[in-house]
PDB file of C-alpha atoms in Angstrom:
ATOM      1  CA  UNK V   1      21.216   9.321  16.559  1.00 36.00           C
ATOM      2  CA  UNK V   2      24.652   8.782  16.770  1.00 37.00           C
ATOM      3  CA  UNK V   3      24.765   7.982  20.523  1.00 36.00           C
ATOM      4  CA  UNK V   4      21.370   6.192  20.495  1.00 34.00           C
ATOM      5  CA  UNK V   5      23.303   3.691  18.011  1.00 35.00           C
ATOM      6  CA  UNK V   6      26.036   3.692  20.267  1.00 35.00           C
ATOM      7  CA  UNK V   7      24.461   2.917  23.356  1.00 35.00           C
ATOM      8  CA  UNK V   8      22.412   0.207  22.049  1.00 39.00           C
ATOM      9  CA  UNK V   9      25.467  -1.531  20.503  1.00 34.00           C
ATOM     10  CA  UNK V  10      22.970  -2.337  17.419  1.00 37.00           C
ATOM     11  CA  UNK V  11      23.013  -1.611  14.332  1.00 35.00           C
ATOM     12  CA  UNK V  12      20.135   0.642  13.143  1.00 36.00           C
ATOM     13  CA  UNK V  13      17.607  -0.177  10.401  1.00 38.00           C
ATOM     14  CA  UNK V  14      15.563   2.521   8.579  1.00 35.00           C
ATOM     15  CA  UNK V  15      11.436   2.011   7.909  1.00 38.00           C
ATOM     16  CA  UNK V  16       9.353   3.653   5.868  1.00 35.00           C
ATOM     17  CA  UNK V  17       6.946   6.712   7.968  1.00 40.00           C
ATOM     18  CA  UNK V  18       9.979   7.934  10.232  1.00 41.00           C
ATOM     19  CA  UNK V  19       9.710   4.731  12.293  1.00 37.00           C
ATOM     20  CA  UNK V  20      13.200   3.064  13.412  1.00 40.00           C
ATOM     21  CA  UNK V  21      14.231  -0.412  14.619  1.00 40.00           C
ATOM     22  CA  UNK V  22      17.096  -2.235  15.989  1.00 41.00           C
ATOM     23  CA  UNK V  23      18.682  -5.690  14.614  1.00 38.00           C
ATOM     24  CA  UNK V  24      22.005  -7.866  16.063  1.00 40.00           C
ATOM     25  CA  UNK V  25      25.008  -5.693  15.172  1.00 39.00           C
ATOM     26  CA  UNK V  26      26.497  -7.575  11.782  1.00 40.00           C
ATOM     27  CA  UNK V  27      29.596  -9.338  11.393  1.00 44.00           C
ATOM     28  CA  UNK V  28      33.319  -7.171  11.348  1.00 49.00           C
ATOM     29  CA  UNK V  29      34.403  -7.684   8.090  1.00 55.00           C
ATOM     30  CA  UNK V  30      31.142  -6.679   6.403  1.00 55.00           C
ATOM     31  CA  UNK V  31      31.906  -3.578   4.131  1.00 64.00           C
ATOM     32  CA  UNK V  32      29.869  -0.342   3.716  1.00 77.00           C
ATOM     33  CA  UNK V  33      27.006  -1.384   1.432  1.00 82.00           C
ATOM     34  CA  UNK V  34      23.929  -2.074   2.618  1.00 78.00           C
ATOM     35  CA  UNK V  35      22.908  -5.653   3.352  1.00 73.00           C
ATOM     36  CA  UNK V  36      19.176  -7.747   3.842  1.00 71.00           C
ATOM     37  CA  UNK V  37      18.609  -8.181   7.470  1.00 65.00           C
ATOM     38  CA  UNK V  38      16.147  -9.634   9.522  1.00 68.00           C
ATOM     39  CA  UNK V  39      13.466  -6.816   9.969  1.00 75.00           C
ATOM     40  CA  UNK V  40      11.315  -6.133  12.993  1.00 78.00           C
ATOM     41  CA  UNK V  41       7.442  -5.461  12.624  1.00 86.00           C
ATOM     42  CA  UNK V  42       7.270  -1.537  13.381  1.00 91.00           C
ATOM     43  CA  UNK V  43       4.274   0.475  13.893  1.00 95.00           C
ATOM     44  CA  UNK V  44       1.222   1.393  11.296  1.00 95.00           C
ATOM     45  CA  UNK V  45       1.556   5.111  11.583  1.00 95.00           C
ATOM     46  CA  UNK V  46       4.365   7.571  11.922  1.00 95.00           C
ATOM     47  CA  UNK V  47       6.896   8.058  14.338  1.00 95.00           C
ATOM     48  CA  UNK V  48       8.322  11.555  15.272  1.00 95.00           C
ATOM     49  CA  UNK V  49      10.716  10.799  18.020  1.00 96.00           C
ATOM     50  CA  UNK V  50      13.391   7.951  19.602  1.00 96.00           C
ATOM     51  CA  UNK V  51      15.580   7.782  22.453  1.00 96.00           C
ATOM     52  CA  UNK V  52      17.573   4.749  23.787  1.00 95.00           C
ATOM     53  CA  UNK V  53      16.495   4.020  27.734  1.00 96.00           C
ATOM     54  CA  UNK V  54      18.056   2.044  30.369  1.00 93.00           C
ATOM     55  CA  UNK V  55      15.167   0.351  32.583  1.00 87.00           C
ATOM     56  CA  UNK V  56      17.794  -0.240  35.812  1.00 85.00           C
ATOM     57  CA  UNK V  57      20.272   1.952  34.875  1.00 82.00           C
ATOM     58  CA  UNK V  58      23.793   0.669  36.153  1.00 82.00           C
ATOM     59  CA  UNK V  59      21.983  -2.867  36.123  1.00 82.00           C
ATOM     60  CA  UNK V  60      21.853  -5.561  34.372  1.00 88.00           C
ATOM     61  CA  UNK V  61      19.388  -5.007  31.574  1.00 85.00           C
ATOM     62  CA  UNK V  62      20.802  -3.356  28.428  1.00 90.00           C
ATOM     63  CA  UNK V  63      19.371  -0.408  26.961  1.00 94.00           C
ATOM     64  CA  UNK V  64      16.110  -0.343  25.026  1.00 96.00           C
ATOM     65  CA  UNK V  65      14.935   1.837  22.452  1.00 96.00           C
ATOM     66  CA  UNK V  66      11.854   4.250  23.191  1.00 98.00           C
ATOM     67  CA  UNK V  67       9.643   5.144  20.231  1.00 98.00           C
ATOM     68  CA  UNK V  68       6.845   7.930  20.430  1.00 98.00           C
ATOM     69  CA  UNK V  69       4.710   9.092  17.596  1.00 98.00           C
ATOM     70  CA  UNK V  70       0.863   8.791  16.534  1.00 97.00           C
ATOM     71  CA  UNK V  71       0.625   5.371  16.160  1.00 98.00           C
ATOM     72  CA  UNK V  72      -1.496   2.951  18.231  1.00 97.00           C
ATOM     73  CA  UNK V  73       0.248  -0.420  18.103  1.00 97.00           C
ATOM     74  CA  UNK V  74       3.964  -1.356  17.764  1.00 97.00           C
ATOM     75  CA  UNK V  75       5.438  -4.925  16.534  1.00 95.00           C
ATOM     76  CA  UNK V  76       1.174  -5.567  16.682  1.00 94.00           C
ATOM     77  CA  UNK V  77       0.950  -4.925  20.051  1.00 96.00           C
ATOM     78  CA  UNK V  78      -1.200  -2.079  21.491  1.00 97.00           C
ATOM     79  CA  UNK V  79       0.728   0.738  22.502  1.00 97.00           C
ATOM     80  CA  UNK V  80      -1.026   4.400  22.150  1.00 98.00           C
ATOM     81  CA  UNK V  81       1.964   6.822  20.770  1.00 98.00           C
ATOM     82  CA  UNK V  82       4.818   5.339  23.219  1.00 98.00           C
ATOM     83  CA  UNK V  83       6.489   1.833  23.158  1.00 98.00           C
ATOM     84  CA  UNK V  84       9.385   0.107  24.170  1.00 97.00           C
ATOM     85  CA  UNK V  85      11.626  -2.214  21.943  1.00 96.00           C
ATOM     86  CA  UNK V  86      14.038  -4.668  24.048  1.00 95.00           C
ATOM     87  CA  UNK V  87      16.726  -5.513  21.230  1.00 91.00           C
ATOM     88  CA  UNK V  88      18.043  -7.576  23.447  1.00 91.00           C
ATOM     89  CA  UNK V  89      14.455  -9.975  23.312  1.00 92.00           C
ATOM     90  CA  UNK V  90      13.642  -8.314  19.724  1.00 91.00           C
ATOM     91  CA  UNK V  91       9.689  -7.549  21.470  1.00 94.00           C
ATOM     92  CA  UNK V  92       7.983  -4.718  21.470  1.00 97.00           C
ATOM     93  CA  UNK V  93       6.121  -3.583  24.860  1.00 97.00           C
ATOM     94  CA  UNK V  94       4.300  -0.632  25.756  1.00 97.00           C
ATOM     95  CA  UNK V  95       4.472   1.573  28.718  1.00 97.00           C
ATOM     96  CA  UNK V  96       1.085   1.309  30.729  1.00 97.00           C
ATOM     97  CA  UNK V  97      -2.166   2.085  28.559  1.00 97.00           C
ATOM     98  CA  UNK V  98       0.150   4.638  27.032  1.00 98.00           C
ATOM     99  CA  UNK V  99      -0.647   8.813  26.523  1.00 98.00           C
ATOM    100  CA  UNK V 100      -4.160   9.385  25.066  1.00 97.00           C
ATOM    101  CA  UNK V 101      -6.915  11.418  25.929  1.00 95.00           C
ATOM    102  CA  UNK V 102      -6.207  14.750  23.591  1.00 91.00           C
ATOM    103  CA  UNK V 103      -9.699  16.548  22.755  1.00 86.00           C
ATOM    104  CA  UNK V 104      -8.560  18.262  19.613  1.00 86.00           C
ATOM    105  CA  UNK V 105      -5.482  18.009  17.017  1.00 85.00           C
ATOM    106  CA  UNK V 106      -3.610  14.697  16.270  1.00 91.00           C
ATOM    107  CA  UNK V 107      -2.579  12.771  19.357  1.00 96.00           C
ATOM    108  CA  UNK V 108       0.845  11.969  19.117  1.00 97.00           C
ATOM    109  CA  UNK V 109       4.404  11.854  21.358  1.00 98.00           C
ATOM    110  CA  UNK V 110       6.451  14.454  19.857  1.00 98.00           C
ATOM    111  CA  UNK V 111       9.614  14.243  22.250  1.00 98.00           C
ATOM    112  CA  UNK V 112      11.299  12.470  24.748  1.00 98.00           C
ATOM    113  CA  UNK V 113      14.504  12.174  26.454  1.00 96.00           C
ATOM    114  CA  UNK V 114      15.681  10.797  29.777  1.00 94.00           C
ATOM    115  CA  UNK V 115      16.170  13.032  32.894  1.00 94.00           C
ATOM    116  CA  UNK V 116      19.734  12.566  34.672  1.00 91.00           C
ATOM    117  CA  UNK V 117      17.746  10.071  37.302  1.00 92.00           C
ATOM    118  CA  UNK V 118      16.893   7.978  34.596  1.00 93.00           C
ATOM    119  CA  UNK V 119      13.136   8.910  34.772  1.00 96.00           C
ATOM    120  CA  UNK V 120      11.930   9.168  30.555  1.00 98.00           C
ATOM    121  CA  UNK V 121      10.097  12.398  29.857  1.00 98.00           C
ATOM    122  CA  UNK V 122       7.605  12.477  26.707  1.00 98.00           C
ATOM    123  CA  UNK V 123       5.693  15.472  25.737  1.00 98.00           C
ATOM    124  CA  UNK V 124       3.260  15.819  22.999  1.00 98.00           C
ATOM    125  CA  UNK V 125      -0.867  16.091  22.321  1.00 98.00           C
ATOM    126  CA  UNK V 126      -2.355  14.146  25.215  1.00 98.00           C
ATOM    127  CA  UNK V 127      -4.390  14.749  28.216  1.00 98.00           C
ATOM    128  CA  UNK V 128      -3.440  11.030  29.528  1.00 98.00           C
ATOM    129  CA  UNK V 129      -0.474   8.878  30.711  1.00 98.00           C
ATOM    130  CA  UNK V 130      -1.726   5.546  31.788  1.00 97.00           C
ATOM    131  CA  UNK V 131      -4.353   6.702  33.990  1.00 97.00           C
ATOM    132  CA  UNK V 132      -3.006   9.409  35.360  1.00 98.00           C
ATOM    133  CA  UNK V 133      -4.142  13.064  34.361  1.00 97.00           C
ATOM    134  CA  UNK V 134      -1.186  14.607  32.642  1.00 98.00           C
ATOM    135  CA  UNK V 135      -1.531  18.157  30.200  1.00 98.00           C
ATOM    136  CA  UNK V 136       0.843  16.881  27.339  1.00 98.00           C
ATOM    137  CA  UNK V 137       3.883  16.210  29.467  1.00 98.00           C
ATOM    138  CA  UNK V 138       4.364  13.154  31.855  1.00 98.00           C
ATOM    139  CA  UNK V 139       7.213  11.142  33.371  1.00 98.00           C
ATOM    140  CA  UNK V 140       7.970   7.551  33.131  1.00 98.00           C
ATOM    141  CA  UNK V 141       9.568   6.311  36.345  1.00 95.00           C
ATOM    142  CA  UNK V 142       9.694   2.925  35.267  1.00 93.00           C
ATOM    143  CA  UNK V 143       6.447   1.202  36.803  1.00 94.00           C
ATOM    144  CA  UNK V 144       4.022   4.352  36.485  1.00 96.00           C
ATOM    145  CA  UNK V 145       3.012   7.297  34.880  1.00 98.00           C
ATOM    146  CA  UNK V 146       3.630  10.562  36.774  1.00 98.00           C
ATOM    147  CA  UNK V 147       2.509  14.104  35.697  1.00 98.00           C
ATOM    148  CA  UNK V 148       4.642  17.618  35.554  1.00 98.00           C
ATOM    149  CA  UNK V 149       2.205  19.973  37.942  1.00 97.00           C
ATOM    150  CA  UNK V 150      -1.160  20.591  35.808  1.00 97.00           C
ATOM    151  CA  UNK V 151       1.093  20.248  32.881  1.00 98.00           C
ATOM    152  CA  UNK V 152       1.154  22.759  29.859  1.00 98.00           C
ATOM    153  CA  UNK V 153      -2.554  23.669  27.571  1.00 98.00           C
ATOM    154  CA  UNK V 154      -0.922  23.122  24.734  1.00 97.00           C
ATOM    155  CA  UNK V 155       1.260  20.229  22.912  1.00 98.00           C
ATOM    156  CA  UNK V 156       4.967  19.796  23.764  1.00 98.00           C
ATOM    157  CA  UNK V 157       6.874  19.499  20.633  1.00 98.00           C
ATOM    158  CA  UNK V 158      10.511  19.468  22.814  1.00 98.00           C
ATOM    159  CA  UNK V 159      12.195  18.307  25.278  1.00 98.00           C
ATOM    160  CA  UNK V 160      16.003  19.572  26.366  1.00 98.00           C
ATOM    161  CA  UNK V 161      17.869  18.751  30.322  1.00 97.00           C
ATOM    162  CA  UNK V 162      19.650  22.347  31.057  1.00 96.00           C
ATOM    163  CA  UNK V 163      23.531  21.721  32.800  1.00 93.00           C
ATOM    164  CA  UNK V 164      21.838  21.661  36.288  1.00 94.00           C
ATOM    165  CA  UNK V 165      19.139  19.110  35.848  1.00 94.00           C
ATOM    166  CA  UNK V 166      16.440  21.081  34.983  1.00 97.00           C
ATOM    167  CA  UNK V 167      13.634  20.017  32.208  1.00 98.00           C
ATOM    168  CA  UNK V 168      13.191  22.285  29.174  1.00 98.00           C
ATOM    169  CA  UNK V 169      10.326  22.044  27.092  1.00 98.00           C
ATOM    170  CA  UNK V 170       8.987  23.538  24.451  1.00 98.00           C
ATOM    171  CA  UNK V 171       5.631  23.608  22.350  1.00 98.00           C
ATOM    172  CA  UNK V 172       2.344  25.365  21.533  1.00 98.00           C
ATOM    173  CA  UNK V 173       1.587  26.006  25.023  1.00 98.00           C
ATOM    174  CA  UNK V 174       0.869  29.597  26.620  1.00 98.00           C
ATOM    175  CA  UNK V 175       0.357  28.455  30.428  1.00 98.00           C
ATOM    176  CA  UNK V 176       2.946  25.557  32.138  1.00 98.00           C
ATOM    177  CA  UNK V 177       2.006  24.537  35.630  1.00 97.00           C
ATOM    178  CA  UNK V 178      -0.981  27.635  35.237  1.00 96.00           C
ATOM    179  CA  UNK V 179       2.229  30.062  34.656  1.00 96.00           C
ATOM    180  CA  UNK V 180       2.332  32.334  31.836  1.00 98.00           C
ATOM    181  CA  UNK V 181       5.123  30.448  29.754  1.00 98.00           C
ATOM    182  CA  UNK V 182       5.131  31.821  26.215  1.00 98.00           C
ATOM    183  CA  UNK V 183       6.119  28.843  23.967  1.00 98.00           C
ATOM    184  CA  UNK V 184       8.906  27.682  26.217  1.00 98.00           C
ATOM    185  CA  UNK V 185       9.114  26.821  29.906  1.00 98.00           C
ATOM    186  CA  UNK V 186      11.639  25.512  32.347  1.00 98.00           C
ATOM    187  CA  UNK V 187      10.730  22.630  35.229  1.00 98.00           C
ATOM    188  CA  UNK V 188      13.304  23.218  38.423  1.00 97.00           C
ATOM    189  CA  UNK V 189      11.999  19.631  39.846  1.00 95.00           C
ATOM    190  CA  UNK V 190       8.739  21.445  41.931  1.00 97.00           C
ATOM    191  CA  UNK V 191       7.402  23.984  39.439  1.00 98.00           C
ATOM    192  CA  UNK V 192       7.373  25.934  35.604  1.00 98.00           C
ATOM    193  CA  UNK V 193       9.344  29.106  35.251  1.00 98.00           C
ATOM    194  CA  UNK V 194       8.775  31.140  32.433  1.00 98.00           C
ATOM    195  CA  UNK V 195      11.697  32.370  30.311  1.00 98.00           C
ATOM    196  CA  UNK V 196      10.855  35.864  30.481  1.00 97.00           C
ATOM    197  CA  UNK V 197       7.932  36.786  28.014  1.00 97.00           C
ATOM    198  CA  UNK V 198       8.940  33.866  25.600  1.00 98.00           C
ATOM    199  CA  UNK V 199       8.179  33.081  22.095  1.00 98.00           C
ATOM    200  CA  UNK V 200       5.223  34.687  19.759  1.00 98.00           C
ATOM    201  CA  UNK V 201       4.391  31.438  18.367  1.00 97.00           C
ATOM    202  CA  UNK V 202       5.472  27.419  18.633  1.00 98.00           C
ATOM    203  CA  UNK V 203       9.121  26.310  19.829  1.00 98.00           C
ATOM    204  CA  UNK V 204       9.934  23.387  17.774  1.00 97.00           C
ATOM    205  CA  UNK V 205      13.718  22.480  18.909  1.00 98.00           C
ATOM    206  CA  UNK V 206      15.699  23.663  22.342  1.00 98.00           C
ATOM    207  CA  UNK V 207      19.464  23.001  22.799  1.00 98.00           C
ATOM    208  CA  UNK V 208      22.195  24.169  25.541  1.00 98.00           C
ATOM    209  CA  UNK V 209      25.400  25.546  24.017  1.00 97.00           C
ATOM    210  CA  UNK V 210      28.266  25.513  25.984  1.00 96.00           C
ATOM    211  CA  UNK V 211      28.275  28.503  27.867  1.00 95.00           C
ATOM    212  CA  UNK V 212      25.030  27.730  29.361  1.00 96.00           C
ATOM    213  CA  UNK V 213      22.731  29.812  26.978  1.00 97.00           C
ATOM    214  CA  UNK V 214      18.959  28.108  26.067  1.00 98.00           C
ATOM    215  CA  UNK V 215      19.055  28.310  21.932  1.00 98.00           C
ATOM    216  CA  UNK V 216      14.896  27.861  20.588  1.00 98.00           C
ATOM    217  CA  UNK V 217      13.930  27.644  17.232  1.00 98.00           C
ATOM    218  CA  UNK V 218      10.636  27.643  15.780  1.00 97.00           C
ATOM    219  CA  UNK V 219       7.393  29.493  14.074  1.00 97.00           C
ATOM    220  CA  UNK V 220       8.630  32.645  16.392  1.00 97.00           C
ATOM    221  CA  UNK V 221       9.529  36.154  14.700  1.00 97.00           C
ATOM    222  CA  UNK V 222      10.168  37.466  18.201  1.00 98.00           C
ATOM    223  CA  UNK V 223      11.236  36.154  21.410  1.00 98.00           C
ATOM    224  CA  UNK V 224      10.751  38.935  24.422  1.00 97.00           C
ATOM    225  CA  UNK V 225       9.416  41.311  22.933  1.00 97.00           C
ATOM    226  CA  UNK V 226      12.925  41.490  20.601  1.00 96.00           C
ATOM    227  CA  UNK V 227      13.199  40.282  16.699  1.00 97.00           C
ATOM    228  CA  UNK V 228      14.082  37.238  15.976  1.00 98.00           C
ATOM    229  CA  UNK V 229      13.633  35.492  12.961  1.00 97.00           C
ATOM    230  CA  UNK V 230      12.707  31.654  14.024  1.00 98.00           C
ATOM    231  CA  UNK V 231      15.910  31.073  15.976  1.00 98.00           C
ATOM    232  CA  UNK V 232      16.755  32.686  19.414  1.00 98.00           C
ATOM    233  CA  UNK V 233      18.805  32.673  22.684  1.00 98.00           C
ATOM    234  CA  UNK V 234      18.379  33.095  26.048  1.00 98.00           C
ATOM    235  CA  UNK V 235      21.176  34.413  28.037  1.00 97.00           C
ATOM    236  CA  UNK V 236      19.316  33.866  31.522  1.00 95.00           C
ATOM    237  CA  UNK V 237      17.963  37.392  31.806  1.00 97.00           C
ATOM    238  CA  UNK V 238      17.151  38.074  28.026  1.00 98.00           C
ATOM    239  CA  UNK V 239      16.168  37.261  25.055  1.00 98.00           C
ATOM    240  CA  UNK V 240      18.716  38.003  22.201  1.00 98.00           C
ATOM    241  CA  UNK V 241      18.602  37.263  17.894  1.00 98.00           C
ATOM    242  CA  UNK V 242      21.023  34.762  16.045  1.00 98.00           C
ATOM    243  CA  UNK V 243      22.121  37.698  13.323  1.00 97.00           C
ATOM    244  CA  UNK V 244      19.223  38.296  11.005  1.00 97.00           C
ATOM    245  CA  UNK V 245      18.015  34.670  11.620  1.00 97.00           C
ATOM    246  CA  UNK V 246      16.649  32.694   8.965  1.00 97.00           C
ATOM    247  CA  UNK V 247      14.852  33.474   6.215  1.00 95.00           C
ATOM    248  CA  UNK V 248      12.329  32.062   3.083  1.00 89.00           C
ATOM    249  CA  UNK V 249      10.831  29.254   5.076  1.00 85.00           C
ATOM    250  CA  UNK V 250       8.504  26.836   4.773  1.00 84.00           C
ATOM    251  CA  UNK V 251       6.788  24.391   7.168  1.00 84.00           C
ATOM    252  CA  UNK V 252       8.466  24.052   9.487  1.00 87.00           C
ATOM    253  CA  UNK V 253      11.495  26.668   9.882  1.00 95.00           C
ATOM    254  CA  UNK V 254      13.223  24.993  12.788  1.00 97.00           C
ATOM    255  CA  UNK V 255      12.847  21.271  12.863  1.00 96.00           C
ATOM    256  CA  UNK V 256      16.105  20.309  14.463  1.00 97.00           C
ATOM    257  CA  UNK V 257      19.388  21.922  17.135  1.00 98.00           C
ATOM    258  CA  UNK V 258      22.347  19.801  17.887  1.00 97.00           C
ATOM    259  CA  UNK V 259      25.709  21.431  19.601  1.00 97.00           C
ATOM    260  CA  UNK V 260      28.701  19.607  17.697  1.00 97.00           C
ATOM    261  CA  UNK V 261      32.150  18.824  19.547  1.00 96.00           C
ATOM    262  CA  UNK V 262      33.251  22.082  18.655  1.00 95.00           C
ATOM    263  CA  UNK V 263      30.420  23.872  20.245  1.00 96.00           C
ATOM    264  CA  UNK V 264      29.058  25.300  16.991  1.00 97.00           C
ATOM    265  CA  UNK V 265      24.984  25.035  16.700  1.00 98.00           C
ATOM    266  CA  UNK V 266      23.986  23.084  13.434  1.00 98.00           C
ATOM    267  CA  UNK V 267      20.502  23.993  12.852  1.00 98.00           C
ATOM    268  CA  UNK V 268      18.286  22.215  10.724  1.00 97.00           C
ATOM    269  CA  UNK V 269      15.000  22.669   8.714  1.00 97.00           C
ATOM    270  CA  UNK V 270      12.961  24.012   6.083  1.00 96.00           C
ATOM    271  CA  UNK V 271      14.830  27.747   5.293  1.00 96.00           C
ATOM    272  CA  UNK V 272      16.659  29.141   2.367  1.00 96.00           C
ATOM    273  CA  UNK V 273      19.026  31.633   4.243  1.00 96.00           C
ATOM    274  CA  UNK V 274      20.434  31.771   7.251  1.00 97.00           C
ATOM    275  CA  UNK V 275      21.140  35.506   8.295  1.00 95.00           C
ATOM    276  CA  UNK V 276      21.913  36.160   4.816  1.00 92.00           C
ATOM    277  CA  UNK V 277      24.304  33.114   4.137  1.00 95.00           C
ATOM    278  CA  UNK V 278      22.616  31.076   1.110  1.00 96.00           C
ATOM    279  CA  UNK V 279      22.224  27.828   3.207  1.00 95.00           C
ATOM    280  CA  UNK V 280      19.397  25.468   2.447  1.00 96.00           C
ATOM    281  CA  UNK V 281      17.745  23.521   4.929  1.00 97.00           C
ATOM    282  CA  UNK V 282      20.917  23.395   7.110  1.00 97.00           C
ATOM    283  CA  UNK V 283      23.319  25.625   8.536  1.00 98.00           C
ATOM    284  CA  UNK V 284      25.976  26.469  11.878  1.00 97.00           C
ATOM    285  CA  UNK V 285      25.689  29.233  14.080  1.00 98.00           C
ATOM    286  CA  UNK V 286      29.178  29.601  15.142  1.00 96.00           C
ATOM    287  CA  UNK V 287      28.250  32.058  17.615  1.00 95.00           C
ATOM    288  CA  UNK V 288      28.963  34.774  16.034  1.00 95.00           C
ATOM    289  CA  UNK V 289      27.981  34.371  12.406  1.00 97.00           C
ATOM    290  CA  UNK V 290      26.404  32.120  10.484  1.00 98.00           C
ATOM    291  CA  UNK V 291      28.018  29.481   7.772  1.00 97.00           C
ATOM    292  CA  UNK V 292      26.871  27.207   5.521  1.00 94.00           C
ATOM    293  CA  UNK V 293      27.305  22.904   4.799  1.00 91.00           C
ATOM    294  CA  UNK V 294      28.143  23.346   1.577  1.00 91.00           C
ATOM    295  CA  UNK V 295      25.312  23.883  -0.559  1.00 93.00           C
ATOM    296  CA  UNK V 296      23.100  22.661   1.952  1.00 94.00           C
ATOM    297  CA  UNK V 297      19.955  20.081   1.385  1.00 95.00           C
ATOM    298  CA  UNK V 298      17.073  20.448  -1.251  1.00 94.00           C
ATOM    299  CA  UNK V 299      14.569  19.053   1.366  1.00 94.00           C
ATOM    300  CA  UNK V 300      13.773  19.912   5.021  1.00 95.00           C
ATOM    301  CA  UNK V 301      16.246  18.638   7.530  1.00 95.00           C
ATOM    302  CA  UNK V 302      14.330  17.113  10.516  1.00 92.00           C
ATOM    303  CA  UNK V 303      17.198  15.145  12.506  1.00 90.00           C
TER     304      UNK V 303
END
């Protein structure tokens, strides 16, 4: 969130049901306490996911922040589980009619990030972008919807760009693009590629670390056919476990991956131990071992 704030030279305010919004960055010499600000009418259900997005990229227009979850209107405007908030207008827009169209579960964006040619990427529980037929993935170009191949049969619950370009995603699915993809699948810009046998169950959270590995977490307790307790890597041929993984978890085990500066994994959600490191809720692969943040959290970490 960091780099969102960044981008968006804003400063962030935070809502009630996950939702986020932007306000005019306040004065220098304000101190560290929290101040009344203007607030900006959110959305009337919950939202599970934010990225900032530049419209022209190198042009003009500054960044706007992207907001997917299950709601159906943003700022009171109609915008079915994806809208667009313009800090620099403070107005809420949405992106065509939107991603709709699931036939079971709870319709909802789950993830989104931007490709490296600017295109936004949401995946989720929807059978719909716009108009256009797209199986719980689709891509924004900035004037239309556009669909990943037949898509994925189940819901997309992340996204992650590989080094080269590539789209990584994540989810519920068993079949991307008609391909046997086991709970995670890779998009080379034509097709889906499987990563080997993948996942037993749902991949909730992809990263990269630096050496080019593809780090899943999730409901898994194998990934290839290899143990692996909710947390695995994939080397490019194989599937290989992070220790002993974690363990005593609760809904959900992997919520969250981020690669800090050093190149350590944190790794957040709702566990007790990580390999067999005492570390609640959050903890750093270093990629070797595990270690702990302190004592850790007393809740699930989600971000």
């Amino acid at each position: 969130m960091g780099s969102l704030a960044a981008s968006l030279t804003a400063t962030l305010s935070i809502g009630l049901g996950g939702s986020l919004c932007l306000t005019n960055s306040l004065p220098a010499q304000c101190g560290t306490e929290w101040v009344a600000v203007a607030g900006v009418p959110g959305t009337e259900h919950w939202a599970y996911c934010s990225t900032a997005w530049d419209p022209d990229g190198p042009g003009p227009r500054t960044p706007v922040l992207i907001l997917g979850g299950m709601f159906q209107t943003a700022g009171g405007i109609r915008a079915e589980h994806i809208a667009m908030f313009d800090p620099a207008t403070g107005s809420w827009s949405p992106l065509d009619a939107g991603l709709t169209g699931a036939s079971t579960g709870f319709m909802a964006t789950y993830a989104l990030l931007t490709l490296p040619n600017g295109d936004l990427v949401a995946g989720g529980n929807f059978a719909l972008a716009g108009s256009t037929a797209a199986s719980n993935i689709a891509r924004w170009d900035g004037t239309s919807w556009k669909p990943f191949g037949s898509g994925m049969n189940g819901a997309v619950s992340a996204l992650c760009v590989a080094p080269n370009g590539d789209l990584l995603a994540g989810g519920g699915f068993t079949l991307a693009g008609g391909v046997s993809a086991q709970g995670i699948a890779r998009w080379d810009g034509a097709s889906w590629h499987a990563f080997g046998s993948g996942t037993n169950s749902t991949v909730t959270a992809i990263a990269v670390v630096p050496n080019g590995d593809v780090v899943a977490g999730g409901w898994f307790t194998s990934a290839g056919g290899t143990p692996a307790n909710y947390i695995a890597r994939w080397d490019g041929a194989a599937w290989h476990a992070l220790g002993a993984g974690l363990a005593q978890t609760a809904a959900p085990p992997v919520s969250s991956l981020a690669v800090l500066p050093t190149g350590d994994l944190a790794v957040g959600g709702a566990f007790n131990f990580a390999g067999n490191l005492l570390s609640p809720c959050l903890a750093l692969w270093t990629g070797t071992s595990w270690s702990a943040f302190g004592s850790g959290a007393d809740s699930t970490v989600d971000a």
